[in-house]
Protein backbone atom coordinates (compact mmCIF):
# COMPACT_ATOMS: atom_id res chain seq x y z
CA UNK A 1 0.00 0.00 0.00
CA UNK A 2 1.16 3.50 -0.82
CA UNK A 3 -0.64 5.94 1.51
CA UNK A 4 0.62 8.97 -0.43
CA UNK A 5 -1.07 7.67 -3.59
CA UNK A 6 -4.38 7.15 -1.73
CA UNK A 7 -4.24 10.60 -0.10
CA UNK A 8 -3.57 12.21 -3.51
CA UNK A 9 -6.40 10.20 -5.09
CA UNK A 10 -8.87 11.59 -2.51
CA UNK A 11 -7.36 15.09 -2.73
CA UNK A 12 -8.04 15.04 -6.48
CA UNK A 13 -11.66 14.00 -5.95
CA UNK A 14 -11.24 10.32 -6.79
CA UNK A 15 -13.31 7.55 -5.26
CA UNK A 16 -11.43 5.05 -3.09
CA UNK A 17 -12.16 1.34 -3.41
CA UNK A 18 -13.16 -0.69 -0.35
CA UNK A 19 -9.73 -2.39 -0.23
CA UNK A 20 -7.94 0.97 -0.37
CA UNK A 21 -9.90 2.29 2.61
CA UNK A 22 -9.20 -0.99 4.45
CA UNK A 23 -5.46 -0.53 3.79
CA UNK A 24 -5.50 3.02 5.15
CA UNK A 25 -7.43 2.19 8.33
CA UNK A 26 -5.56 -1.05 9.06
CA UNK A 27 -2.26 0.70 8.31
CA UNK A 28 -3.16 3.57 10.64
CA UNK A 29 -4.06 1.26 13.53
CA UNK A 30 -0.86 -0.80 13.05
CA UNK A 31 1.33 2.31 12.80
CA UNK A 32 2.31 1.77 9.15
CA UNK A 33 0.38 4.94 8.21
CA UNK A 34 1.73 7.92 10.18
CA UNK A 35 -0.36 10.54 11.98
CA UNK A 36 0.68 13.22 9.47
CA UNK A 37 -0.48 11.04 6.58
CA UNK A 38 -3.83 10.29 8.24
CA UNK A 39 -4.30 13.99 9.06
CA UNK A 40 -3.70 14.80 5.41
CA UNK A 41 -6.19 12.13 4.33
CA UNK A 42 -8.79 13.46 6.80
CA UNK A 43 -8.32 16.97 5.39
CA UNK A 44 -8.78 15.62 1.85
CA UNK A 45 -12.08 14.07 3.01
CA UNK A 46 -13.14 17.36 4.64
CA UNK A 47 -12.56 19.12 1.30
CA UNK A 48 -13.73 16.45 -1.16
CA UNK A 49 -16.31 14.46 0.80
CA UNK A 50 -17.00 10.76 0.37
CA UNK A 51 -19.63 8.78 -1.51
CA UNK A 52 -22.20 6.67 0.33
CA UNK A 53 -20.18 3.53 -0.51
CA UNK A 54 -16.89 5.06 0.68
CA UNK A 55 -18.53 6.20 3.93
CA UNK A 56 -19.91 2.70 4.53
CA UNK A 57 -16.47 1.17 3.80
CA UNK A 58 -14.80 3.58 6.19
CA UNK A 59 -17.36 2.76 8.87
CA UNK A 60 -16.99 -1.00 8.32
CA UNK A 61 -13.18 -1.01 8.50
CA UNK A 62 -13.17 1.24 11.57
CA UNK A 63 -15.73 -1.07 13.20
CA UNK A 64 -13.62 -4.15 12.43
CA UNK A 65 -10.46 -2.53 13.83
CA UNK A 66 -11.57 -3.87 17.23
CA UNK A 67 -13.91 -6.32 18.90
CA UNK A 68 -17.70 -6.23 18.64
CA UNK A 69 -20.29 -7.19 21.22
CA UNK A 70 -22.05 -10.40 20.23
CA UNK A 71 -25.31 -11.77 21.52
CA UNK A 72 -25.47 -15.42 20.41
CA UNK A 73 -28.00 -16.49 23.07
CA UNK A 74 -30.26 -13.46 22.89
CA UNK A 75 -33.94 -14.02 22.18
CA UNK A 76 -34.84 -10.31 22.12
CA UNK A 77 -33.60 -7.45 19.95
CA UNK A 78 -30.55 -5.36 20.90
CA UNK A 79 -31.22 -1.65 20.38
CA UNK A 80 -29.69 1.72 21.18
CA UNK A 81 -30.17 5.45 20.82
CA UNK A 82 -27.45 7.96 19.98
CA UNK A 83 -27.70 11.72 20.35
CA UNK A 84 -25.28 14.10 18.68
CA UNK A 85 -25.35 15.98 21.98
CA UNK A 86 -27.09 18.95 23.47
CA UNK A 87 -27.53 20.80 26.72
CA UNK A 88 -29.92 19.22 29.22
CA UNK A 89 -30.21 16.07 27.09
CA UNK A 90 -30.45 13.14 29.50
CA UNK A 91 -32.85 11.05 27.42
CA UNK A 92 -30.51 8.04 27.66
CA UNK A 93 -31.17 7.57 31.37
CA UNK A 94 -34.95 7.14 31.37
CA UNK A 95 -35.09 5.70 27.84
CA UNK A 96 -32.71 2.78 28.49
CA UNK A 97 -34.85 1.65 31.43
CA UNK A 98 -38.13 2.19 29.55
CA UNK A 99 -36.95 0.13 26.57
CA UNK A 100 -35.67 -2.68 28.78
CA UNK A 101 -39.06 -2.68 30.54
CA UNK A 102 -40.64 -3.29 27.11
CA UNK A 103 -38.46 -6.40 26.64
CA UNK A 104 -35.69 -4.90 24.48
CA UNK A 105 -32.00 -5.15 25.36
CA UNK A 106 -29.96 -1.94 25.53
CA UNK A 107 -26.13 -2.28 25.56
CA UNK A 108 -25.46 1.48 25.60
CA UNK A 109 -21.87 2.65 25.26
CA UNK A 110 -21.61 6.32 26.12
CA UNK A 111 -19.05 9.05 26.44
CA UNK A 112 -17.88 11.84 28.71
CA UNK A 113 -18.63 15.50 28.17
CA UNK A 114 -16.18 17.81 26.47
CA UNK A 115 -17.07 21.46 25.90
CA UNK A 116 -20.57 22.84 26.29
CA UNK A 117 -22.57 19.60 26.35
CA UNK A 118 -22.54 17.09 29.17
CA UNK A 119 -21.66 13.42 28.96
CA UNK A 120 -23.93 10.59 30.09
CA UNK A 121 -21.10 8.88 32.00
CA UNK A 122 -20.35 12.02 34.03
CA UNK A 123 -24.02 12.39 34.92
CA UNK A 124 -24.29 8.78 36.06
CA UNK A 125 -21.15 9.10 38.17
CA UNK A 126 -23.03 11.54 40.40
CA UNK A 127 -24.77 8.40 41.72
CA UNK A 128 -22.43 7.20 44.51
CA UNK A 129 -20.65 3.98 43.56
CA UNK A 130 -21.88 3.88 39.94
CA UNK A 131 -19.25 2.20 37.74
CA UNK A 132 -18.92 3.26 34.09
CA UNK A 133 -15.80 1.15 33.49
CA UNK A 134 -17.29 -2.35 33.34
CA UNK A 135 -15.39 -4.86 31.23
CA UNK A 136 -17.14 -6.12 28.09
CA UNK A 137 -17.92 -9.38 29.92
CA UNK A 138 -19.47 -7.47 32.83
CA UNK A 139 -21.45 -5.31 30.40
CA UNK A 140 -22.88 -8.35 28.63
CA UNK A 141 -23.72 -9.97 31.98
CA UNK A 142 -25.67 -6.85 33.07
CA UNK A 143 -27.57 -6.79 29.76
CA UNK A 144 -28.43 -10.50 30.15
CA UNK A 145 -29.57 -10.04 33.75
CA UNK A 146 -31.17 -6.57 33.74
CA UNK A 147 -31.82 -5.74 30.07
CA UNK A 148 -29.91 -2.44 29.98
CA UNK A 149 -26.47 -1.07 30.79
CA UNK A 150 -24.80 2.31 30.27
CA UNK A 151 -21.02 2.05 30.21
CA UNK A 152 -17.88 3.65 28.78
CA UNK A 153 -16.02 2.27 25.75
CA UNK A 154 -13.15 -0.11 26.37
CA UNK A 155 -9.74 0.10 24.67
CA UNK A 156 -10.65 -2.84 22.46
CA UNK A 157 -13.78 -1.28 20.93
CA UNK A 158 -13.15 0.61 17.66
CA UNK A 159 -9.49 1.53 18.31
CA UNK A 160 -9.37 3.16 14.85
CA UNK A 161 -11.87 5.80 15.97
CA UNK A 162 -10.10 6.39 19.26
CA UNK A 163 -6.90 7.23 17.36
CA UNK A 164 -8.51 9.03 14.44
CA UNK A 165 -10.88 11.16 16.54
CA UNK A 166 -8.01 12.40 18.72
CA UNK A 167 -6.12 13.32 15.54
CA UNK A 168 -9.13 15.07 13.98
CA UNK A 169 -9.66 17.02 17.18
CA UNK A 170 -6.26 18.75 16.81
CA UNK A 171 -6.15 19.07 13.01
CA UNK A 172 -9.46 20.91 12.35
CA UNK A 173 -10.92 17.85 10.63
CA UNK A 174 -13.85 17.04 12.92
CA UNK A 175 -16.38 18.86 10.74
CA UNK A 176 -16.94 16.43 7.90
CA UNK A 177 -20.17 14.50 7.49
CA UNK A 178 -18.54 11.25 6.24
CA UNK A 179 -15.94 11.32 9.03
CA UNK A 180 -18.56 12.07 11.70
CA UNK A 181 -20.79 9.34 10.27
CA UNK A 182 -18.03 6.73 10.34
CA UNK A 183 -16.94 7.77 13.83
CA UNK A 184 -20.41 7.64 15.41
CA UNK A 185 -21.73 4.65 13.47
CA UNK A 186 -18.66 2.45 13.96
CA UNK A 187 -18.97 2.89 17.73
CA UNK A 188 -22.72 2.24 17.79
CA UNK A 189 -22.55 -0.75 15.43
CA UNK A 190 -19.85 -2.30 17.64
CA UNK A 191 -22.65 -2.89 20.17
CA UNK A 192 -24.02 -5.64 17.89
CA UNK A 193 -27.40 -3.95 17.38
CA UNK A 194 -30.56 -4.92 15.53
CA UNK A 195 -31.96 -1.37 15.54
CA UNK A 196 -30.65 2.12 16.20
CA UNK A 197 -32.35 5.47 16.55
CA UNK A 198 -30.38 8.69 16.14
CA UNK A 199 -31.26 12.04 17.67
CA UNK A 200 -29.55 14.64 15.49
CA UNK A 201 -29.70 17.93 17.34
CA UNK A 202 -29.98 21.18 15.43
CA UNK A 203 -29.58 24.75 16.69
CA UNK A 204 -27.51 27.12 18.80
CA UNK A 205 -26.58 24.47 21.39
CA UNK A 206 -25.85 21.71 18.89
CA UNK A 207 -22.90 20.42 16.93
CA UNK A 208 -24.99 20.98 13.77
CA UNK A 209 -26.14 24.61 13.76
CA UNK A 210 -28.24 24.57 10.58
CA UNK A 211 -31.14 22.40 9.51
CA UNK A 212 -29.41 21.56 6.21
CA UNK A 213 -26.32 20.21 8.01
CA UNK A 214 -28.39 18.29 10.56
CA UNK A 215 -30.50 16.69 7.82
CA UNK A 216 -27.40 15.81 5.78
CA UNK A 217 -25.79 14.11 8.80
CA UNK A 218 -29.05 12.30 9.61
CA UNK A 219 -29.35 10.99 6.02
CA UNK A 220 -25.72 9.92 5.94
CA UNK A 221 -25.96 7.98 9.22
CA UNK A 222 -29.29 6.36 8.30
CA UNK A 223 -27.92 5.24 4.90
CA UNK A 224 -24.77 3.84 6.50
CA UNK A 225 -26.62 1.99 9.27
CA UNK A 226 -29.05 0.54 6.75
CA UNK A 227 -26.26 -0.56 4.38
CA UNK A 228 -24.67 -2.34 7.32
CA UNK A 229 -27.83 -4.29 8.11
CA UNK A 230 -29.07 -2.36 11.15
CA UNK A 231 -32.54 -0.80 11.01
CA UNK A 232 -31.72 2.87 11.48
CA UNK A 233 -34.00 5.90 11.83
CA UNK A 234 -33.04 9.47 12.71
CA UNK A 235 -35.04 12.30 14.24
CA UNK A 236 -33.82 15.86 13.82
CA UNK A 237 -34.74 17.73 17.02
CA UNK A 238 -34.43 21.32 18.19
CA UNK A 239 -31.46 22.41 20.33
CA UNK A 240 -32.06 26.16 20.47
CA UNK A 241 -32.71 25.80 24.21
CA UNK A 242 -31.87 23.11 26.78
CA UNK A 243 -34.01 20.01 26.27
CA UNK A 244 -34.90 19.31 29.89
CA UNK A 245 -35.23 21.96 32.59
CA UNK A 246 -31.89 21.04 34.16
CA UNK A 247 -28.33 21.06 32.84
CA UNK A 248 -25.36 19.81 34.82
CA UNK A 249 -24.71 16.37 36.27
CA UNK A 250 -26.49 15.46 39.54
CA UNK A 251 -29.36 17.82 38.63
CA UNK A 252 -29.90 15.87 35.38
CA UNK A 253 -29.92 12.54 37.20
CA UNK A 254 -32.57 13.94 39.55
CA UNK A 255 -34.66 15.08 36.60
CA UNK A 256 -34.29 11.65 34.94
CA UNK A 257 -35.61 9.98 38.09
CA UNK A 258 -38.49 12.47 38.18
CA UNK A 259 -39.19 11.54 34.54
CA UNK A 260 -39.36 7.86 35.48
CA UNK A 261 -41.77 8.81 38.29
CA UNK A 262 -44.07 10.47 35.75
CA UNK A 263 -42.93 13.98 36.55
CA UNK A 264 -40.59 14.81 33.66
CA UNK A 265 -40.78 18.07 31.71
CA UNK A 266 -42.93 17.84 28.56
CA UNK A 267 -40.13 18.44 26.05
CA UNK A 268 -37.84 15.82 27.60
CA UNK A 269 -40.69 13.33 27.59
CA UNK A 270 -41.77 14.15 24.01
CA UNK A 271 -38.27 13.46 22.64
CA UNK A 272 -37.82 10.37 24.84
CA UNK A 273 -41.14 8.91 23.69
CA UNK A 274 -40.57 9.75 20.03
CA UNK A 275 -37.12 8.09 19.99
CA UNK A 276 -38.23 5.07 22.01
CA UNK A 277 -41.31 4.49 19.85
CA UNK A 278 -39.08 4.32 16.75
CA UNK A 279 -37.15 1.44 18.31
CA UNK A 280 -40.30 -0.40 19.39
CA UNK A 281 -41.62 -0.16 15.81
CA UNK A 282 -38.25 -1.04 14.20
CA UNK A 283 -38.10 -4.25 16.24
CA UNK A 284 -41.79 -5.17 15.80
CA UNK A 285 -42.57 -4.76 19.52
CA UNK A 286 -45.12 -2.06 18.60
CA UNK A 287 -47.21 -1.97 15.44
CA UNK A 288 -47.02 1.81 15.03
CA UNK A 289 -45.53 4.89 16.69
CA UNK A 290 -48.68 5.76 18.65
CA UNK A 291 -48.84 2.24 20.10
CA UNK A 292 -45.12 2.49 20.88
CA UNK A 293 -45.61 5.70 22.86
CA UNK A 294 -48.47 4.08 24.80
CA UNK A 295 -46.26 1.08 25.66
CA UNK A 296 -43.49 3.39 26.86
CA UNK A 297 -45.90 5.49 28.91
CA UNK A 298 -47.21 2.30 30.54
CA UNK A 299 -43.71 1.48 31.83
CA UNK A 300 -43.75 4.78 33.70
CA UNK A 301 -47.34 4.48 34.92
CA UNK A 302 -46.83 0.95 36.30
CA UNK A 303 -43.46 1.76 37.92
CA UNK A 304 -41.56 -0.87 35.89
CA UNK A 305 -39.17 1.62 34.27
CA UNK A 306 -38.17 3.20 37.58
CA UNK A 307 -37.60 -0.27 39.08
CA UNK A 308 -35.53 -1.21 36.00
CA UNK A 309 -33.40 1.92 36.33
CA UNK A 310 -32.76 1.11 39.99
CA UNK A 311 -31.85 -2.46 39.00
CA UNK A 312 -29.35 -1.18 36.40
CA UNK A 313 -27.80 1.29 38.87
CA UNK A 314 -27.41 -1.48 41.47
CA UNK A 315 -25.94 -3.88 38.89
CA UNK A 316 -23.35 -1.21 38.06
CA UNK A 317 -22.41 -0.73 41.73
CA UNK A 318 -24.42 2.44 42.33
CA UNK A 319 -26.65 3.36 45.27
CA UNK A 320 -29.69 5.32 44.17
CA UNK A 321 -30.68 6.00 47.80
CA UNK A 322 -27.37 7.65 48.75
CA UNK A 323 -27.44 11.46 48.66
CA UNK A 324 -26.38 13.17 45.44
CA UNK A 325 -25.24 16.59 46.65
CA UNK A 326 -26.59 19.62 44.77
CA UNK A 327 -24.96 23.01 45.38
CA UNK A 328 -26.91 25.98 46.79
CA UNK A 329 -29.55 27.65 44.61
CA UNK A 330 -29.06 31.22 43.32
CA UNK A 331 -31.80 32.68 41.11
CA UNK A 332 -31.19 34.92 38.10
CA UNK A 333 -34.15 37.30 37.85
CA UNK A 334 -35.59 39.11 34.82
CA UNK A 335 -34.58 42.77 34.85
CA UNK A 336 -37.46 43.68 32.55
CA UNK A 337 -40.76 42.21 31.36
CA UNK A 338 -41.07 40.64 27.91
CA UNK A 339 -41.27 37.42 25.92
CA UNK A 340 -38.36 34.96 25.74
CA UNK A 341 -37.14 35.39 22.18
CA UNK A 342 -34.03 33.19 22.26
CA UNK A 343 -31.75 31.31 24.62
CA UNK A 344 -28.05 31.13 23.79
CA UNK A 345 -27.68 27.49 24.68
CA UNK A 346 -23.96 27.35 23.96
CA UNK A 347 -23.40 30.25 26.36
CA UNK A 348 -25.31 28.38 29.08
CA UNK A 349 -23.02 25.40 28.40
CA UNK A 350 -20.01 27.71 28.84
CA UNK A 351 -21.46 28.92 32.14
CA UNK A 352 -21.62 25.30 33.33
CA UNK A 353 -17.96 24.85 32.35
CA UNK A 354 -17.12 28.01 34.34
CA UNK A 355 -18.94 26.55 37.34
CA UNK A 356 -16.80 23.40 37.03
CA UNK A 357 -19.62 21.15 35.79
CA UNK A 358 -18.15 20.70 32.27
CA UNK A 359 -14.68 20.10 30.83
CA UNK A 360 -12.35 22.50 29.06
CA UNK A 361 -10.04 19.64 28.18
CA UNK A 362 -9.91 15.85 28.43
CA UNK A 363 -9.21 14.67 31.96
CA UNK A 364 -10.55 17.76 33.80
CA UNK A 365 -12.18 16.80 37.12
CA UNK A 366 -15.83 17.86 37.37
CA UNK A 367 -17.92 19.28 40.19
CA UNK A 368 -21.02 17.11 39.79
CA UNK A 369 -23.07 19.21 42.24
CA UNK A 370 -23.27 22.37 40.09
CA UNK A 371 -25.74 23.12 37.32
CA UNK A 372 -28.61 25.19 36.01
CA UNK A 373 -32.37 24.86 36.13
CA UNK A 374 -34.29 26.73 33.46
CA UNK A 375 -37.39 28.53 34.71
CA UNK A 376 -38.45 29.70 31.23
CA UNK A 377 -38.57 28.43 27.65
CA UNK A 378 -38.60 30.27 24.33
CA UNK A 379 -42.02 31.89 23.84
CA UNK A 380 -42.77 32.31 27.58
CA UNK A 381 -43.93 35.69 28.85
CA UNK A 382 -41.98 36.93 31.88
CA UNK A 383 -42.52 39.74 34.38
CA UNK A 384 -39.81 41.90 35.89
CA UNK A 385 -38.27 40.13 38.90
CA UNK A 386 -39.41 36.68 37.75
CA UNK A 387 -36.75 33.90 38.03
CA UNK A 388 -35.28 33.03 34.61
CA UNK A 389 -32.68 30.45 35.62
CA UNK A 390 -31.58 28.90 38.92
CA UNK A 391 -27.80 28.50 39.25
CA UNK A 392 -26.69 25.70 41.59
CA UNK A 393 -23.25 26.70 42.87
CA UNK A 394 -21.55 28.54 45.71
CA UNK A 395 -22.48 32.23 45.81
CA UNK A 396 -19.01 33.15 44.59
CA UNK A 397 -19.14 30.83 41.57
CA UNK A 398 -22.73 31.84 40.80
CA UNK A 399 -21.87 35.55 40.75
CA UNK A 400 -19.03 34.84 38.31
CA UNK A 401 -21.51 33.50 35.71
CA UNK A 402 -24.63 35.51 36.59
CA UNK A 403 -24.17 38.00 33.71
CA UNK A 404 -23.37 35.25 31.21
CA UNK A 405 -26.55 33.40 32.16
CA UNK A 406 -28.68 36.51 32.23
CA UNK A 407 -27.40 37.72 28.84
CA UNK A 408 -28.06 34.30 27.30
CA UNK A 409 -31.80 34.86 27.74
CA UNK A 410 -32.95 37.45 25.20
CA UNK A 411 -36.35 39.07 25.78
CA UNK A 412 -38.48 40.84 23.19
CA UNK A 413 -41.46 43.17 23.50
CA UNK A 414 -43.58 41.20 21.08
CA UNK A 415 -44.89 37.67 21.47
CA UNK A 416 -42.71 34.81 20.25
CA UNK A 417 -43.81 31.49 18.78
CA UNK A 418 -42.14 28.50 20.54
CA UNK A 419 -39.93 26.47 18.15
CA UNK A 420 -40.93 23.01 16.91
CA UNK A 421 -39.18 20.33 18.94
CA UNK A 422 -39.44 17.39 16.54
CA UNK A 423 -38.27 18.88 13.25
CA UNK A 424 -37.78 15.97 10.87
CA UNK A 425 -37.82 12.17 10.66
CA UNK A 426 -35.30 10.50 8.37
CA UNK A 427 -35.76 6.88 7.31
CA UNK A 428 -34.12 4.83 4.59
CA UNK A 429 -37.06 5.46 2.24
N1 LIG B 1 -18.95 12.53 17.91
C1 LIG B 1 -18.24 11.44 17.56
O1 LIG B 1 -18.30 10.42 18.23
N2 LIG B 1 -17.49 11.51 16.45
C2 LIG B 1 -17.41 12.61 15.68
O2 LIG B 1 -16.72 12.60 14.69
C3 LIG B 1 -18.16 13.74 16.06
C4 LIG B 1 -18.92 13.67 17.19
mmCIF file of C-alpha atoms and ligand atoms in Angstrom, residues 82 84 161 165 168 174 176 179-181 183-184 187 207, ligand 1:
data_model
loop_
_atom_site.group_PDB
_atom_site.id
_atom_site.type_symbol
_atom_site.label_atom_id
_atom_site.label_comp_id
_atom_site.label_asym_id
_atom_site.label_seq_id
_atom_site.Cartn_x
_atom_site.Cartn_y
_atom_site.Cartn_z
ATOM 1 C CA UNK A 82 -27.449 7.960 19.978
ATOM 2 C CA UNK A 84 -25.280 14.101 18.676
ATOM 3 C CA UNK A 161 -11.875 5.797 15.972
ATOM 4 C CA UNK A 165 -10.881 11.161 16.541
ATOM 5 C CA UNK A 168 -9.132 15.073 13.977
ATOM 6 C CA UNK A 174 -13.851 17.042 12.916
ATOM 7 C CA UNK A 176 -16.936 16.433 7.904
ATOM 8 C CA UNK A 179 -15.943 11.325 9.034
ATOM 9 C CA UNK A 180 -18.563 12.071 11.703
ATOM 10 C CA UNK A 181 -20.795 9.340 10.268
ATOM 11 C CA UNK A 183 -16.942 7.772 13.828
ATOM 12 C CA UNK A 184 -20.411 7.640 15.407
ATOM 13 C CA UNK A 187 -18.969 2.890 17.730
ATOM 14 C CA UNK A 207 -22.900 20.416 16.930
HETATM 15 N N1 LIG B 1 -18.950 12.534 17.910
HETATM 16 C C1 LIG B 1 -18.241 11.438 17.560
HETATM 17 O O1 LIG B 1 -18.296 10.418 18.231
HETATM 18 N N2 LIG B 1 -17.486 11.508 16.446
HETATM 19 C C2 LIG B 1 -17.412 12.607 15.678
HETATM 20 O O2 LIG B 1 -16.718 12.602 14.688
HETATM 21 C C3 LIG B 1 -18.156 13.743 16.064
HETATM 22 C C4 LIG B 1 -18.920 13.668 17.188
#
